[in-house]
Amino acid sequence: MNQDLLSGGSRRGLGGRRGGPGAQRGNASSSARTPQGQQPGEEADEEEHMNRVVEDQEHQQSRVQPAASAGGEGVEEPWTSRENGPQGEEDGGGVPNEVNGGVTKSGRWMWEAERRQQGGDDEEEEEEENNNSGSQQGEEEEEERTGGGERTGRDEEDEEEMDQDSDDFEHSEESGREEEEEEEEEGEDGLHTPSLRSDASVPNNNLDQSSGCQHRSSPIKKKMKRKLDHGPEVRSFPSGKKPCKGSEYPSATGLVPYPATPTTFGHIRTANGQGQQRRRITSIPSPTGLQEWLRTFQSWSGPEKLMALDELIDSCEPTHVKHMMQVIEPQFQRDFISLLPKELALYVLSFLEPKDLLQAAQTCRYWRILAEDNLLWREKCREEAGIDEPLAFKKRKITKPGFTHSPWKCAYIRQHRIDTNWRRGDLRSPKVLKGHDDHVITCLQFCGNRIVSGSDDNSLKVWSAVTGKCLRTLVGHTGGVWSSQMRDNIIISGSTDRTLKVWNAETGDCIHTLYGHTSTVRCMHLHEKTVVSGSRDATLRVWNVETGQCLHVLMGHVAAVRCVQYDGRRVVSGAYDFMVKVWDPETETCLHTLQGHTNRVYSLQFDGIHVVSGSLDTSIRVWDVETGNCIHTLTGHQSLTSGMELKDNTLVSGNADSTVKIWDIKTGQCLQTLQGPHKHQSAVTCLQFNKNFVITSSDDGTVKLWDLKTGEFIRNLVTLESGGSGGVVWRIRASNTKLVCAVGSRNGTEETKLLVLDFDVDMK
């Protein structure tokens, strides 16, 4: 290296302030524009004149230490080193230009060439000395600066813009770390553009108007010195992530810590661990006025910023917009579920629909583990499928080691497949149960795998729902059976012979014969060990089924009792006297007589709070069981309401006018009317509904499936060939997987029988 040039630069620095980047820029640009034959002396005169002008301006505006601003030939604009310590006094940057082969090279460039040969170890030592040396910091800082400037390019055009680069290094702690990391990645000859980040929110009280550079306040110098005293391995940000714009940058009063919550997009990038992935857009320094523009932008209000961004996007070229997308999109592709505690992650997943939850399980292994959570699927089963216990299913023969299947999830999937079978599964040939000859099936019960049918042939039959075989025939009544109830192994029947009988379903034995009524036992309701019967003798009787004892007799109706409900506390009865009565069976007193119907009451529903009665007067009335007041009168049917079912404030009513209606008894509003081109063509005989479906039967010989929520017709489950010419579906009973229909005819066109349809699936 030319020692004269270095010593000349040193002497120049000792004599006064060194020539700054402005001087170097003048030299480089002059040599670039001057023909090769121009005399170097003319360049020196021109350079000296420019240095004096710059010196006058800097004396008025800068806050450099008085000792550093003493007179001299040339004044250089202060450079911000990677450590952003106090500005140096001499570094050899003001060395006269050397001309080699027609190429103009400054002494600073030659120093860089020698610096590149020294290696990275000297650089780290000089960084520590730079912050601990006091009055000698200037020269060492300039050496570090010129070493970093190597990555901006070694040609003259880069040197012309060096004075603008100083703004880009205003954040002292991060700049040094960025250059060290990029030096390892790019190598000694790699090009690097300083980051364009700035802290627009921090007032720039030390702005140099001639160059846009900022001087660091003394508290920041002390902060940096404390960090560097710990050794070269200490980093300013413990997270190892680049900081971004915001209040965490150093201010005039010290260093501000990271904010707890990201407030800018830069904070989000840092929080996502992508602060160091900021793209190196170009090798040129930052444009003049960028920092001022950023400060102006930061001072605007939210709407003003949006307007500015909108205008900026409109003025961008497609390549610029593409770059924006490449920067922004990755920040919104974070797997936030894996960052949450398991409890919160499960809470978030609980809002997903089951089908979405199944898809989420295919995302990754961790999501699959969460999506298999047993409690998560238990809630789905209870809320959406109405499953209170996991259904029994066959264990898988092959199971992946270390992986456990959720029984609740399997239950939900099974139920979903069953619902799908109800909606659109193939209708396999039903099991046909024959035994009542050509008599009418008057009552039907279905519980578990046991079916009980009562007929006007004076008998009851017990059937297997699985095999379709008749297990036993219950014989003993001397008149037709018109009512029945079943719970577990107990069957109770009421007959035109004015008696009730209690049967053992397993053995077929008659346990008790209950005497007391003086006419046909037309209706009954069983609750635990107590059954309440209603008769055409206008009375109700309360019986203990275990002992066969009549506990209470309820008298008050003046006509036949047609329907009865019992919840263990209150008895509600409807009769042909147009009345509905609420009873206390323990005291045998009538608590309320619900008056309002103008014709016979044929159907009742009672949920412990509301009483719903259907009458031949075409109306349905909703009553408060405690006060006896009529809450709503539901109108819309045109004839006798023959059947009703009430669950969770939803009422489904079937009428002899061939329509079915769905009501909200809290508001009295009709939610749906099941009609249209596929509606029944004759009186509705029976109905049943669950969370998803409504099943209805009719005198037209069909059983139809409807959607409860939308009221849309789904399909026909049963269609008798004799439908419309005498074939009738008298009764239906359904479980989760099976449908039992009692069919026949009044004119002999259809054989009396039971049809069992199975919608179950095998879980292999």
PDB file of N, CA and C in Angstrom, residues 584-629:
ATOM      1  N   ASP A 584    -102.712 -33.003  40.235  1.00  0.00           N
ATOM      2  CA  ASP A 584    -101.713 -33.441  41.200  1.00  0.00           C
ATOM      3  C   ASP A 584    -102.113 -34.849  41.613  1.00  0.00           C
ATOM      4  N   PRO A 585    -101.399 -35.873  41.127  1.00  0.00           N
ATOM      5  CA  PRO A 585    -101.851 -37.241  41.398  1.00  0.00           C
ATOM      6  C   PRO A 585    -101.774 -37.629  42.869  1.00  0.00           C
ATOM      7  N   GLU A 586    -100.878 -37.005  43.618  1.00  0.00           N
ATOM      8  CA  GLU A 586    -100.740 -37.367  45.025  1.00  0.00           C
ATOM      9  C   GLU A 586    -101.972 -36.953  45.827  1.00  0.00           C
ATOM     10  N   THR A 587    -102.525 -35.799  45.519  1.00  0.00           N
ATOM     11  CA  THR A 587    -103.703 -35.309  46.250  1.00  0.00           C
ATOM     12  C   THR A 587    -104.994 -35.564  45.495  1.00  0.00           C
ATOM     13  N   GLU A 588    -104.854 -36.046  44.259  1.00  0.00           N
ATOM     14  CA  GLU A 588    -105.995 -36.352  43.394  1.00  0.00           C
ATOM     15  C   GLU A 588    -106.834 -35.109  43.116  1.00  0.00           C
ATOM     16  N   THR A 589    -106.180 -33.935  43.102  1.00  0.00           N
ATOM     17  CA  THR A 589    -106.888 -32.684  42.838  1.00  0.00           C
ATOM     18  C   THR A 589    -106.566 -32.175  41.445  1.00  0.00           C
ATOM     19  N   CYS A 590    -107.536 -31.501  40.852  1.00  0.00           N
ATOM     20  CA  CYS A 590    -107.336 -30.861  39.547  1.00  0.00           C
ATOM     21  C   CYS A 590    -106.792 -29.460  39.795  1.00  0.00           C
ATOM     22  N   LEU A 591    -105.588 -29.211  39.340  1.00  0.00           N
ATOM     23  CA  LEU A 591    -104.944 -27.911  39.560  1.00  0.00           C
ATOM     24  C   LEU A 591    -105.456 -26.858  38.587  1.00  0.00           C
ATOM     25  N   HIS A 592    -105.614 -27.228  37.336  1.00  0.00           N
ATOM     26  CA  HIS A 592    -106.080 -26.283  36.319  1.00  0.00           C
ATOM     27  C   HIS A 592    -106.983 -27.014  35.331  1.00  0.00           C
ATOM     28  N   THR A 593    -108.000 -26.327  34.907  1.00  0.00           N
ATOM     29  CA  THR A 593    -108.812 -26.785  33.780  1.00  0.00           C
ATOM     30  C   THR A 593    -108.574 -25.806  32.641  1.00  0.00           C
ATOM     31  N   LEU A 594    -107.950 -26.305  31.599  1.00  0.00           N
ATOM     32  CA  LEU A 594    -107.530 -25.443  30.489  1.00  0.00           C
ATOM     33  C   LEU A 594    -108.654 -25.401  29.456  1.00  0.00           C
ATOM     34  N   GLN A 595    -109.378 -24.281  29.459  1.00  0.00           N
ATOM     35  CA  GLN A 595    -110.542 -24.132  28.585  1.00  0.00           C
ATOM     36  C   GLN A 595    -110.197 -23.218  27.420  1.00  0.00           C
ATOM     37  N   GLY A 596    -110.680 -23.585  26.260  1.00  0.00           N
ATOM     38  CA  GLY A 596    -110.427 -22.783  25.071  1.00  0.00           C
ATOM     39  C   GLY A 596    -110.772 -23.526  23.802  1.00  0.00           C
ATOM     40  N   HIS A 597    -110.573 -24.822  23.795  1.00  0.00           N
ATOM     41  CA  HIS A 597    -110.925 -25.607  22.617  1.00  0.00           C
ATOM     42  C   HIS A 597    -112.449 -25.666  22.468  1.00  0.00           C
ATOM     43  N   THR A 598    -112.878 -25.765  21.243  1.00  0.00           N
ATOM     44  CA  THR A 598    -114.312 -25.817  20.946  1.00  0.00           C
ATOM     45  C   THR A 598    -114.728 -27.166  20.388  1.00  0.00           C
ATOM     46  N   ASN A 599    -113.820 -28.156  20.483  1.00  0.00           N
ATOM     47  CA  ASN A 599    -114.158 -29.501  20.029  1.00  0.00           C
ATOM     48  C   ASN A 599    -113.271 -30.499  20.768  1.00  0.00           C
ATOM     49  N   ARG A 600    -113.415 -31.751  20.447  1.00  0.00           N
ATOM     50  CA  ARG A 600    -112.699 -32.811  21.136  1.00  0.00           C
ATOM     51  C   ARG A 600    -111.182 -32.626  21.071  1.00  0.00           C
ATOM     52  N   VAL A 601    -110.541 -32.973  22.174  1.00  0.00           N
ATOM     53  CA  VAL A 601    -109.081 -32.936  22.246  1.00  0.00           C
ATOM     54  C   VAL A 601    -108.573 -34.342  21.952  1.00  0.00           C
ATOM     55  N   TYR A 602    -107.722 -34.450  20.926  1.00  0.00           N
ATOM     56  CA  TYR A 602    -107.254 -35.756  20.480  1.00  0.00           C
ATOM     57  C   TYR A 602    -105.771 -36.026  20.783  1.00  0.00           C
ATOM     58  N   SER A 603    -105.013 -34.997  21.017  1.00  0.00           N
ATOM     59  CA  SER A 603    -103.570 -35.218  21.206  1.00  0.00           C
ATOM     60  C   SER A 603    -103.023 -34.245  22.232  1.00  0.00           C
ATOM     61  N   LEU A 604    -101.966 -34.692  22.938  1.00  0.00           N
ATOM     62  CA  LEU A 604    -101.331 -33.893  23.985  1.00  0.00           C
ATOM     63  C   LEU A 604     -99.823 -34.080  23.944  1.00  0.00           C
ATOM     64  N   GLN A 605     -99.104 -33.023  24.347  1.00  0.00           N
ATOM     65  CA  GLN A 605     -97.667 -33.096  24.620  1.00  0.00           C
ATOM     66  C   GLN A 605     -97.396 -32.250  25.855  1.00  0.00           C
ATOM     67  N   PHE A 606     -96.461 -32.736  26.702  1.00  0.00           N
ATOM     68  CA  PHE A 606     -96.165 -32.070  27.970  1.00  0.00           C
ATOM     69  C   PHE A 606     -94.681 -32.233  28.262  1.00  0.00           C
ATOM     70  N   ASP A 607     -93.966 -31.104  28.450  1.00  0.00           N
ATOM     71  CA  ASP A 607     -92.522 -31.154  28.717  1.00  0.00           C
ATOM     72  C   ASP A 607     -92.170 -30.709  30.125  1.00  0.00           C
ATOM     73  N   GLY A 608     -93.182 -30.598  31.015  1.00  0.00           N
ATOM     74  CA  GLY A 608     -92.952 -30.157  32.384  1.00  0.00           C
ATOM     75  C   GLY A 608     -93.182 -28.679  32.567  1.00  0.00           C
ATOM     76  N   ILE A 609     -93.152 -27.917  31.478  1.00  0.00           N
ATOM     77  CA  ILE A 609     -93.375 -26.465  31.550  1.00  0.00           C
ATOM     78  C   ILE A 609     -94.585 -26.073  30.718  1.00  0.00           C
ATOM     79  N   HIS A 610     -94.629 -26.612  29.514  1.00  0.00           N
ATOM     80  CA  HIS A 610     -95.705 -26.284  28.588  1.00  0.00           C
ATOM     81  C   HIS A 610     -96.597 -27.496  28.349  1.00  0.00           C
ATOM     82  N   VAL A 611     -97.871 -27.224  28.189  1.00  0.00           N
ATOM     83  CA  VAL A 611     -98.833 -28.217  27.729  1.00  0.00           C
ATOM     84  C   VAL A 611     -99.272 -27.794  26.334  1.00  0.00           C
ATOM     85  N   VAL A 612     -99.224 -28.736  25.388  1.00  0.00           N
ATOM     86  CA  VAL A 612     -99.657 -28.461  24.021  1.00  0.00           C
ATOM     87  C   VAL A 612    -100.796 -29.424  23.705  1.00  0.00           C
ATOM     88  N   SER A 613    -101.922 -28.891  23.280  1.00  0.00           N
ATOM     89  CA  SER A 613    -103.104 -29.709  23.002  1.00  0.00           C
ATOM     90  C   SER A 613    -103.568 -29.495  21.568  1.00  0.00           C
ATOM     91  N   GLY A 614    -103.941 -30.602  20.909  1.00  0.00           N
ATOM     92  CA  GLY A 614    -104.466 -30.544  19.553  1.00  0.00           C
ATOM     93  C   GLY A 614    -105.899 -31.021  19.523  1.00  0.00           C
ATOM     94  N   SER A 615    -106.727 -30.316  18.754  1.00  0.00           N
ATOM     95  CA  SER A 615    -108.164 -30.559  18.819  1.00  0.00           C
ATOM     96  C   SER A 615    -108.775 -30.718  17.432  1.00  0.00           C
ATOM     97  N   LEU A 616    -109.987 -31.227  17.463  1.00  0.00           N
ATOM     98  CA  LEU A 616    -110.754 -31.336  16.230  1.00  0.00           C
ATOM     99  C   LEU A 616    -111.200 -29.968  15.733  1.00  0.00           C
ATOM    100  N   ASP A 617    -111.053 -28.935  16.554  1.00  0.00           N
ATOM    101  CA  ASP A 617    -111.429 -27.579  16.127  1.00  0.00           C
ATOM    102  C   ASP A 617    -110.365 -26.940  15.235  1.00  0.00           C
ATOM    103  N   THR A 618    -109.358 -27.711  14.821  1.00  0.00           N
ATOM    104  CA  THR A 618    -108.238 -27.354  13.914  1.00  0.00           C
ATOM    105  C   THR A 618    -107.141 -26.545  14.596  1.00  0.00           C
ATOM    106  N   SER A 619    -107.337 -26.138  15.830  1.00  0.00           N
ATOM    107  CA  SER A 619    -106.322 -25.313  16.496  1.00  0.00           C
ATOM    108  C   SER A 619    -105.429 -26.161  17.387  1.00  0.00           C
ATOM    109  N   ILE A 620    -104.261 -25.582  17.674  1.00  0.00           N
ATOM    110  CA  ILE A 620    -103.324 -26.138  18.651  1.00  0.00           C
ATOM    111  C   ILE A 620    -103.074 -25.044  19.678  1.00  0.00           C
ATOM    112  N   ARG A 621    -103.179 -25.402  20.951  1.00  0.00           N
ATOM    113  CA  ARG A 621    -102.999 -24.400  21.998  1.00  0.00           C
ATOM    114  C   ARG A 621    -101.809 -24.756  22.880  1.00  0.00           C
ATOM    115  N   VAL A 622    -101.066 -23.703  23.249  1.00  0.00           N
ATOM    116  CA  VAL A 622     -99.906 -23.845  24.131  1.00  0.00           C
ATOM    117  C   VAL A 622    -100.260 -23.198  25.462  1.00  0.00           C
ATOM    118  N   TRP A 623    -100.093 -23.973  26.554  1.00  0.00           N
ATOM    119  CA  TRP A 623    -100.499 -23.526  27.878  1.00  0.00           C
ATOM    120  C   TRP A 623     -99.299 -23.519  28.827  1.00  0.00           C
ATOM    121  N   ASP A 624     -99.393 -22.637  29.812  1.00  0.00           N
ATOM    122  CA  ASP A 624     -98.425 -22.641  30.907  1.00  0.00           C
ATOM    123  C   ASP A 624     -98.956 -23.565  31.993  1.00  0.00           C
ATOM    124  N   VAL A 625     -98.190 -24.609  32.333  1.00  0.00           N
ATOM    125  CA  VAL A 625     -98.694 -25.606  33.265  1.00  0.00           C
ATOM    126  C   VAL A 625     -98.817 -25.061  34.676  1.00  0.00           C
ATOM    127  N   GLU A 626     -98.050 -24.041  35.036  1.00  0.00           N
ATOM    128  CA  GLU A 626     -98.100 -23.501  36.395  1.00  0.00           C
ATOM    129  C   GLU A 626     -99.283 -22.565  36.598  1.00  0.00           C
ATOM    130  N   THR A 627     -99.546 -21.725  35.605  1.00  0.00           N
ATOM    131  CA  THR A 627    -100.624 -20.740  35.749  1.00  0.00           C
ATOM    132  C   THR A 627    -101.918 -21.185  35.086  1.00  0.00           C
ATOM    133  N   GLY A 628    -101.810 -22.078  34.130  1.00  0.00           N
ATOM    134  CA  GLY A 628    -102.994 -22.506  33.391  1.00  0.00           C
ATOM    135  C   GLY A 628    -103.390 -21.547  32.290  1.00  0.00           C
ATOM    136  N   ASN A 629    -102.563 -20.537  32.024  1.00  0.00           N
ATOM    137  CA  ASN A 629    -102.888 -19.562  30.984  1.00  0.00           C
ATOM    138  C   ASN A 629    -102.547 -20.099  29.602  1.00  0.00           C
TER     139      ASN A 629
END
